[in-house]
Coordinates of N, CA and C in Angstrom, one line a residue:
X255 N 96.6 124.0 125.5 CA 96.0 124.5 127.5 C 96.2 123.2 128.1
X256 N 96.3 123.1 129.2 CA 95.8 122.2 130.4 C 94.7 121.6 129.9
X257 N 94.2 120.9 129.7 CA 92.7 120.1 129.6 C 92.3 120.0 131.5
X258 N 91.1 120.6 131.4 CA 90.7 120.3 132.9 C 89.6 118.8 133.2
X259 N 89.8 118.4 133.8 CA 89.5 117.2 134.7 C 88.4 116.6 134.3
X260 N 87.9 115.5 134.0 CA 86.8 114.8 133.6 C 86.0 114.4 134.8
X261 N 85.1 114.3 135.2 CA 84.4 113.7 136.2 C 84.5 112.1 135.9
X262 N 84.7 111.4 135.0 CA 85.2 110.2 135.3 C 86.3 109.7 133.7
X263 N 86.7 108.6 134.3 CA 88.0 108.1 133.3 C 87.6 106.6 133.1
X264 N 87.8 106.3 131.8 CA 87.6 104.9 131.2 C 89.0 104.3 130.6
X265 N 89.8 103.8 131.6 CA 91.2 103.6 131.0 C 91.3 101.9 130.7
X266 N 91.2 101.7 129.5 CA 91.1 100.5 128.9 C 93.4 99.4 129.1
X267 N 93.4 98.8 129.9 CA 94.6 98.6 130.3 C 95.0 97.4 128.9
X268 N 94.2 97.4 127.8 CA 95.0 97.1 126.2 C 95.6 98.4 125.8
X269 N 96.2 99.3 125.9 CA 97.0 100.9 125.4 C 98.3 100.4 124.1
X270 N 98.3 99.3 123.7 CA 99.4 99.0 123.0 C 99.0 97.8 122.2
X271 N 100.0 97.3 121.4 CA 99.8 96.4 121.1 C 100.3 95.2 121.8
X272 N 100.2 94.1 121.4 CA 100.5 92.6 122.8 C 99.8 92.4 123.5
X273 N 100.0 91.6 124.9 CA 99.3 91.7 125.7 C 99.2 92.5 126.9
X274 N 97.1 92.4 126.9 CA 97.2 93.9 127.9 C 97.8 93.9 129.2
X275 N 97.8 95.2 129.8 CA 98.5 94.6 131.2 C 97.4 93.9 132.5
X276 N 97.9 93.4 132.8 CA 97.5 92.4 134.0 C 96.7 94.0 135.2
X277 N 95.3 94.0 135.9 CA 94.9 94.9 136.2 C 95.5 94.4 137.4
X278 N 95.8 96.1 138.9 CA 96.2 95.9 139.8 C 95.0 96.2 140.6
X279 N 94.0 96.4 140.8 CA 92.6 97.1 141.0 C 91.7 96.9 140.8
X280 N 90.4 96.8 141.8 CA 89.4 96.5 141.5 C 88.4 97.7 142.2
X281 N 86.8 97.3 141.9 CA 86.3 98.3 142.3 C 86.1 98.8 143.7
X282 N 86.0 100.2 144.6 CA 86.0 100.2 145.7 C 87.6 101.1 145.7
X283 N 88.6 100.7 144.9 CA 89.6 100.9 145.8 C 89.8 103.0 144.7
X284 N 91.2 103.5 146.0 CA 91.7 104.7 145.7 C 92.5 104.6 145.1
X285 N 93.2 105.9 144.1 CA 94.0 105.6 143.2 C 94.3 107.0 143.5
X286 N 95.5 107.3 142.9 CA 96.2 108.2 142.4 C 96.8 108.3 141.6
X287 N 96.7 109.5 141.0 CA 97.1 110.2 139.8 C 98.7 109.6 139.2
X288 N 99.0 108.8 138.6 CA 100.4 108.4 138.0 C 100.6 106.9 138.9
X289 N 99.6 106.4 139.8 CA 99.8 105.3 140.3 C 99.6 103.9 139.1
X290 N 100.4 103.1 139.4 CA 100.2 101.7 137.9 C 99.1 100.9 138.4
X291 N 98.2 101.0 137.7 CA 97.1 100.4 137.5 C 96.9 98.7 136.8
X292 N 97.6 99.1 135.7 CA 97.6 97.5 135.2 C 99.3 97.6 135.2
X293 N 99.9 96.3 135.7 CA 100.9 95.3 135.2 C 101.5 94.9 133.9
X294 N 102.7 95.3 133.5 CA 102.8 94.3 132.2 C 102.5 93.0 131.9
X295 N 102.5 92.4 131.0 CA 102.1 90.9 131.5 C 102.6 90.3 129.9
X296 N 103.7 89.5 130.2 CA 104.1 89.0 128.9 C 105.5 90.3 128.2
X297 N 106.0 89.9 127.2 CA 107.1 90.2 127.0 C 106.9 92.4 125.9
X298 N 105.7 91.8 124.9 CA 105.1 92.8 124.8 C 104.2 93.2 125.3
X299 N 104.2 93.8 126.3 CA 103.3 94.7 127.0 C 104.1 95.9 127.8
X300 N 103.8 97.1 128.2 CA 103.7 98.1 129.1 C 102.9 98.0 130.4
X301 N 103.0 99.1 131.3 CA 102.0 98.9 132.6 C 101.0 100.5 131.9
X302 N 99.9 100.5 132.8 CA 98.9 101.6 132.8 C 99.1 102.2 133.8
X303 N 98.8 103.4 133.8 CA 99.0 104.4 135.3 C 97.5 105.3 135.1
X304 N 97.2 105.5 136.3 CA 95.9 106.7 136.8 C 96.3 107.9 136.3
X305 N 94.8 108.1 135.3 CA 95.2 109.3 134.9 C 94.9 110.8 135.9
X306 N 94.2 110.4 137.1 CA 94.0 111.3 138.1 C 93.9 110.9 139.3
X307 N 93.4 111.7 140.8 CA 93.1 110.8 141.4 C 91.3 110.6 141.7
X308 N 91.1 109.4 142.5 CA 89.5 109.3 142.7 C 89.6 108.0 142.8
X309 N 88.3 107.4 143.0 CA 87.9 105.7 143.4 C 87.4 105.2 142.0
X310 N 87.9 103.9 142.2 CA 87.8 102.9 141.0 C 86.2 102.3 141.3
X311 N 85.7 102.9 140.6 CA 83.5 102.1 140.3 C 83.8 101.3 139.8
X312 N 84.8 100.5 138.5 CA 84.1 99.7 138.4 C 86.0 99.1 137.5
X313 N 85.7 97.4 137.7 CA 86.6 97.0 136.4 C 85.6 96.0 135.9
X314 N 85.4 96.3 134.1 CA 84.2 95.7 133.6 C 84.3 95.9 132.2
X315 N 83.7 95.5 131.5 CA 83.9 95.6 129.9 C 83.0 97.1 129.1
X316 N 84.1 98.2 128.6 CA 83.4 99.2 128.1 C 83.4 99.3 126.8
X317 N 83.2 100.4 126.0 CA 83.0 100.5 124.5 C 84.6 101.3 124.9
X318 N 85.4 100.8 123.8 CA 86.8 101.0 123.7 C 86.9 102.3 122.3
X319 N 87.6 103.3 122.4 CA 87.6 104.2 121.2 C 88.7 103.4 120.1
X320 N 87.8 102.6 119.2 CA 88.2 101.8 118.6 C 86.8 101.9 117.3
X321 N 87.2 102.3 115.8 CA 85.9 102.7 115.2 C 85.2 101.0 115.3
X322 N 85.2 100.2 115.4 CA 84.8 98.3 115.3 C 83.8 99.1 116.8
X323 N 84.1 100.0 117.4 CA 82.7 99.8 118.8 C 83.1 98.7 119.4
X324 N 84.0 97.9 119.6 CA 83.8 96.9 119.9 C 84.1 97.1 122.1
X325 N 83.3 96.0 122.6 CA 83.8 96.4 124.4 C 85.2 95.3 124.7
X326 N 85.7 96.0 125.6 CA 86.9 95.4 126.1 C 87.1 95.7 127.8
X327 N 87.7 95.2 128.5 CA 87.8 95.4 130.0 C 88.2 96.7 130.2
X328 N 88.6 97.5 131.0 CA 88.3 98.6 131.2 C 88.5 98.8 132.9
X329 N 88.9 100.3 133.4 CA 89.1 100.2 134.7 C 88.3 101.6 134.8
X330 N 87.2 101.9 135.4 CA 86.6 103.1 135.3 C 86.5 104.0 136.3
X331 N 87.6 105.3 136.5 CA 87.7 105.8 138.3 C 87.2 107.2 137.8
X332 N 86.2 107.4 138.9 CA 85.3 108.6 139.6 C 86.4 109.3 140.0
X333 N 86.7 110.5 139.0 CA 87.9 111.6 139.7 C 87.1 112.2 141.3
X334 N 88.1 112.4 141.8 CA 87.8 113.3 143.2 C 87.7 114.6 142.9
X335 N 88.7 115.2 141.9 CA 88.7 116.6 141.6 C 90.2 117.2 141.7
X336 N 90.4 116.6 142.8 CA 92.2 117.1 143.8 C 93.2 116.8 142.9
X337 N 93.0 115.9 141.6 CA 94.0 115.2 141.1 C 94.9 115.1 141.1
X338 N 95.1 114.3 142.7 CA 96.2 114.0 143.8 C 97.4 113.3 143.1
X339 N 98.6 113.4 143.2 CA 99.3 112.6 142.5 C 100.5 110.9 143.5
X340 N 101.6 110.3 143.3 CA 101.9 109.8 143.9 C 102.9 110.6 143.7
X341 N 104.0 110.2 144.7 CA 105.5 111.3 144.8 C 106.1 110.7 144.0
X342 N 106.5 111.6 143.3 CA 107.6 111.1 142.0 C 108.8 111.3 142.3
X343 N 109.7 110.8 142.2 CA 111.5 111.2 142.6 C 111.8 110.6 141.2
X344 N 112.7 111.9 141.0 CA 113.5 112.1 140.1 C 114.5 110.6 139.4
X345 N 114.6 110.2 138.7 CA 114.8 108.7 138.3 C 116.5 108.3 138.2
X346 N 117.6 108.5 138.7 CA 119.1 108.0 138.4 C 119.1 107.5 137.2
X347 N 118.8 107.5 136.1 CA 119.0 107.0 134.7 C 120.5 106.9 134.4
X348 N 121.4 107.7 134.8 CA 122.5 106.9 134.5 C 123.7 105.8 135.7
X349 N 123.3 106.2 136.4 CA 123.1 104.8 137.8 C 122.5 103.3 136.9
X350 N 122.2 103.1 136.0 CA 121.2 102.2 135.6 C 121.6 101.1 134.5
X351 N 122.1 100.2 134.6 CA 123.0 99.8 132.8 C 121.3 99.9 132.3
X352 N 121.8 99.4 130.6 CA 120.6 99.5 129.8 C 119.9 99.1 129.7
X353 N 119.7 97.1 130.7 CA 118.8 96.7 130.7 C 117.7 97.1 132.1
X354 N 118.4 97.3 133.1 CA 117.5 98.2 134.2 C 117.0 99.6 133.9
X355 N 117.6 99.9 132.7 CA 116.7 101.3 132.4 C 115.9 101.2 131.4
X356 N 115.8 100.2 130.3 CA 114.6 99.8 129.6 C 113.7 99.2 130.7
X357 N 113.8 98.3 131.7 CA 113.3 97.6 132.0 C 111.8 99.0 133.2
X358 N 113.0 100.2 133.5 CA 112.0 101.1 134.1 C 111.1 101.6 132.6
X359 N 111.9 101.8 132.0 CA 111.1 102.3 130.9 C 109.8 101.6 130.4
X360 N 109.5 100.1 130.8 CA 108.6 99.6 130.1 C 107.5 99.5 131.2
X361 N 108.2 100.1 132.8 CA 106.8 100.4 134.0 C 106.7 101.7 134.2
X362 N 106.8 102.2 133.6 CA 106.9 103.4 132.8 C 105.1 104.2 131.9
X363 N 105.4 102.8 131.2 CA 103.8 102.6 130.2 C 104.5 103.0 129.2
X364 N 105.2 103.6 128.5 CA 105.9 104.6 127.1 C 106.0 103.5 126.3
X365 N 104.4 103.8 124.9 CA 104.7 103.2 123.9 C 104.5 104.1 122.7
X366 N 105.4 103.8 121.5 CA 104.8 104.5 120.3 C 103.4 104.9 120.3
X367 N 103.4 106.0 119.6 CA 102.3 106.7 119.3 C 101.9 106.3 117.6
X368 N 102.6 105.1 117.0 CA 102.4 105.1 115.7 C 100.7 103.7 115.2
X369 N 100.5 103.2 114.3 CA 99.6 102.5 113.9 C 99.5 101.3 115.6
X370 N 100.4 100.8 115.6 CA 100.6 99.5 116.2 C 100.6 99.5 118.0
X371 N 101.2 100.9 118.0 CA 101.2 101.3 120.0 C 102.4 100.6 119.9
X372 N 103.6 100.1 119.8 CA 104.8 99.5 120.3 C 105.7 99.9 121.6
X373 N 105.1 99.2 122.1 CA 106.3 99.2 123.9 C 107.8 100.0 123.4
X374 N 107.8 101.1 124.0 CA 109.3 101.6 123.8 C 110.3 100.5 124.0
X375 N 110.3 100.3 125.3 CA 111.1 99.4 126.0 C 111.9 98.0 124.9
X376 N 111.2 98.2 124.1 CA 111.1 96.7 123.2 C 112.1 97.4 122.0
X377 N 111.8 99.0 121.4 CA 112.4 99.3 120.2 C 114.3 99.8 121.3
X378 N 113.9 99.8 122.3 CA 115.1 100.3 123.1 C 116.6 99.2 123.8
X379 N 115.5 98.3 122.4 CA 116.4 96.8 122.7 C 116.8 96.8 122.0
X380 N 118.4 96.2 121.9 CA 119.5 95.8 120.6 C 119.8 95.2 120.2
X381 N 119.0 94.1 121.0 CA 119.3 92.4 121.0 C 120.6 92.0 120.8
X382 N 121.4 92.6 121.0 CA 122.5 91.8 120.9 C 123.8 93.0 119.7
X383 N 122.2 93.6 118.8 CA 122.8 94.2 117.7 C 123.6 95.8 118.0
X384 N 124.9 96.2 117.6 CA 125.5 97.5 117.5 C 124.9 98.3 116.8
X385 N 124.1 99.0 117.7 CA 123.2 100.6 117.0 C 124.2 101.5 117.1
X386 N 125.1 102.2 116.3 CA 126.1 103.3 116.7 C 125.1 104.7 115.9
X387 N 124.6 104.8 116.0 CA 123.5 106.3 115.4 C 122.8 106.3 115.4
X388 N 121.6 106.9 116.1 CA 120.2 107.3 116.5 C 120.3 108.8 116.2
X389 N 118.8 108.6 115.3 CA 118.6 109.7 114.8 C 117.5 110.0 115.4
X390 N 117.5 111.2 115.8 CA 115.6 111.7 115.9 C 115.0 112.0 114.4
X391 N 113.6 111.8 114.5 CA 112.8 112.5 113.5 C 111.9 113.5 113.5
X392 N 112.4 114.6 113.4 CA 111.4 116.2 113.7 C 110.9 116.4 112.4
X393 N 110.1 115.1 111.6 CA 109.1 115.4 110.6 C 108.0 115.3 111.0
X394 N 107.1 116.2 111.0 CA 106.0 115.7 111.1 C 105.4 114.7 110.1
X395 N 104.0 113.4 110.2 CA 104.2 112.4 109.8 C 102.9 113.0 108.5
X396 N 102.3 113.5 108.8 CA 101.3 114.3 107.8 C 100.8 116.0 107.8
X397 N 101.4 117.0 106.6 CA 101.3 117.9 106.1 C 100.5 118.9 107.6
X398 N 100.1 119.2 108.1 CA 98.4 119.5 108.8 C 98.9 119.3 110.3
X399 N 99.9 118.2 111.4 CA 99.9 118.0 112.2 C 101.4 118.8 112.7
X400 N 100.9 119.6 114.3 CA 101.9 120.4 114.1 C 102.5 120.1 116.0
X401 N 102.6 118.4 115.7 CA 102.7 118.5 117.6 C 104.2 118.5 118.1
X402 N 104.7 117.9 116.6 CA 106.5 117.6 117.0 C 107.1 119.0 116.8
X403 N 106.6 119.7 116.1 CA 107.1 121.5 116.1 C 106.6 121.9 117.1
X404 N 105.4 121.6 118.0 CA 105.6 122.6 119.2 C 106.3 122.2 120.0
X405 N 106.6 121.1 119.9 CA 107.6 119.8 121.5 C 108.7 120.5 121.0
X406 N 109.4 120.7 119.7 CA 110.9 120.9 119.2 C 110.7 122.6 119.8
X407 N 109.9 123.3 119.8 CA 110.0 124.8 120.1 C 110.5 124.5 121.3
X408 N 109.4 124.1 122.5 CA 108.4 124.6 123.6 C 110.0 123.2 124.2
X409 N 109.8 122.2 124.4 CA 110.8 121.3 125.6 C 112.0 120.6 124.8
X410 N 112.8 121.8 123.5 CA 114.3 121.2 123.4 C 114.9 120.7 124.4
X411 N 115.3 121.0 125.7 CA 116.1 120.5 126.5 C 115.8 119.2 126.6
X412 N 114.5 119.2 127.2 CA 113.6 117.5 127.1 C 114.3 116.8 126.6
X413 N 113.6 116.8 125.1 CA 113.7 115.8 123.6 C 115.3 115.7 124.0
X414 N 116.7 116.7 124.2 CA 117.7 116.2 124.1 C 118.0 115.4 125.1
X415 N 117.0 115.4 126.5 CA 117.3 114.7 127.7 C 116.7 113.3 127.6
X416 N 115.8 112.7 126.8 CA 115.6 111.8 126.3 C 116.3 111.1 125.3
X417 N 116.8 112.3 124.1 CA 117.6 111.1 123.5 C 118.7 110.4 124.2
X418 N 119.4 111.1 125.3 CA 121.1 110.8 126.2 C 120.2 109.3 126.7
X419 N 119.2 109.3 127.1 CA 118.8 108.1 127.7 C 118.7 107.0 126.9
X420 N 117.6 107.6 125.6 CA 117.6 106.1 124.3 C 119.1 106.3 124.6
X421 N 120.2 107.2 123.8 CA 121.4 106.5 123.1 C 122.4 105.5 124.6
X422 N 122.2 106.1 125.6 CA 122.6 104.9 126.8 C 121.8 103.4 126.5
X423 N 120.7 103.4 126.3 CA 119.8 102.1 126.2 C 120.1 101.3 125.1
X424 N 120.9 102.1 123.7 CA 121.1 101.2 122.5 C 122.2 101.1 122.5
X425 N 123.6 101.7 123.3 CA 124.7 102.1 122.8 C 125.1 103.1 122.2
X426 N 124.5 103.6 121.7 CA 125.0 105.0 120.2 C 125.7 105.7 120.9
X427 N 126.7 105.9 119.6 CA 127.2 107.0 119.8 C 127.4 108.1 119.1
X428 N 126.5 108.3 117.7 CA 126.7 109.0 116.8 C 124.9 109.7 116.9
X429 N 124.6 111.0 117.1 CA 123.3 111.4 117.6 C 123.3 112.7 117.0
X430 N 121.7 111.9 115.9 CA 121.6 112.8 115.1 C 120.2 113.6 114.9
X431 N 119.9 115.0 114.5 CA 118.9 115.4 114.8 C 118.0 115.5 113.2
X432 N 117.2 115.3 112.9 CA 116.9 115.4 111.4 C 115.3 116.9 111.6
X433 N 115.4 117.5 110.8 CA 114.3 118.3 111.2 C 113.7 119.1 109.7
X434 N 112.3 119.4 109.2 CA 112.6 119.5 108.0 C 112.4 120.5 108.2
X435 N 113.1 121.3 106.7 CA 113.8 122.9 106.6 C 112.0 123.9 106.9
X436 N 111.1 123.3 106.7 CA 109.8 124.0 106.6 C 109.2 124.3 108.6
X437 N 110.3 124.0 109.3 CA 110.3 124.0 110.6 C 111.4 124.7 110.9
X438 N 111.3 126.2 110.4 CA 112.8 127.4 111.2 C 112.7 127.7 113.0
X439 N 111.6 128.0 113.4 CA 111.6 127.6 115.0 C 111.7 126.3 115.4
X440 N 111.5 125.9 114.7 CA 111.7 124.2 115.5 C 113.4 123.9 115.1
X441 N 114.1 124.2 114.7 CA 115.5 124.3 113.5 C 116.2 124.8 115.0
X442 N 115.7 126.3 115.1 CA 116.9 127.5 116.0 C 116.6 126.8 117.5
X443 N 115.8 126.3 117.6 CA 115.6 126.2 119.0 C 116.1 124.9 119.8
X444 N 115.8 123.6 118.8 CA 116.8 122.9 119.2 C 118.7 122.2 119.0
X445 N 118.7 123.8 117.9 CA 120.0 123.7 117.8 C 120.8 124.7 118.7
X446 N 119.7 125.4 118.9 CA 120.8 126.1 120.5 C 120.4 125.1 121.5
X447 N 119.9 124.6 121.7 CA 119.9 123.5 123.0 C 120.3 122.1 122.7
X448 N 120.8 122.0 121.6 CA 122.0 120.4 121.2 C 122.6 120.4 122.5
X449 N 123.4 119.9 123.0 CA 124.6 119.3 123.9 C 125.6 119.3 122.7
X450 N 126.7 118.9 123.2 CA 127.8 118.4 122.5 C 128.2 117.6 122.6
X451 N 128.3 117.5 121.2 CA 128.2 116.2 120.3 C 127.3 115.9 119.7
X452 N 126.2 116.2 119.7 CA 124.4 116.1 118.9 C 124.6 117.1 117.8
X453 N 124.3 116.6 116.4 CA 124.1 117.4 115.4 C 122.7 117.5 115.1
X454 N 122.5 118.8 114.9 CA 121.1 118.9 114.4 C 121.2 119.5 112.8
X455 N 120.1 119.0 112.0 CA 120.5 118.6 110.7 C 119.2 119.1 109.9
X456 N 119.1 120.3 109.3 CA 117.5 120.8 108.6 C 117.4 119.6 106.8

């Protein structure tokens, strides 16, 4: 279900391993959903964006979601309830060379969801290595987690578009999707949406 808007958002620029994003806003600024409010700083870093439209109340230390309870610099946004967004334009990613495409992914703020929250654009940089095979892992990391299963059932075409983008970044030519055999609906949805040249394996 779509999550309802909150009255206030606390957005830490440090959302990944490496250097925190450099804050681009200050108290009193108005922001739109999707607006970059933190720019990548250093190689291991990605951008951070506003979750909704509203006014920046503060750029100040706040408690961050970590068991330590430590404080870190955060951007505090008061929602205006309108959820107005920046004007998004489709990315002509097929016209970009792999390096430019990786830089756009960096600006989008994409990072892994594992423990390190590693910036995705670095994972997509083969650093001179030949990456001939790309495998999408359709196995949940724990028995009762179902987010990957639901995504494969409901967003298969988008997953394959993401795979094409990753393959372009890496130069991969063999494309495989491995899915646990306890996910028959996901297997069927992914097999049905798979473009030519992509193999879906149970």
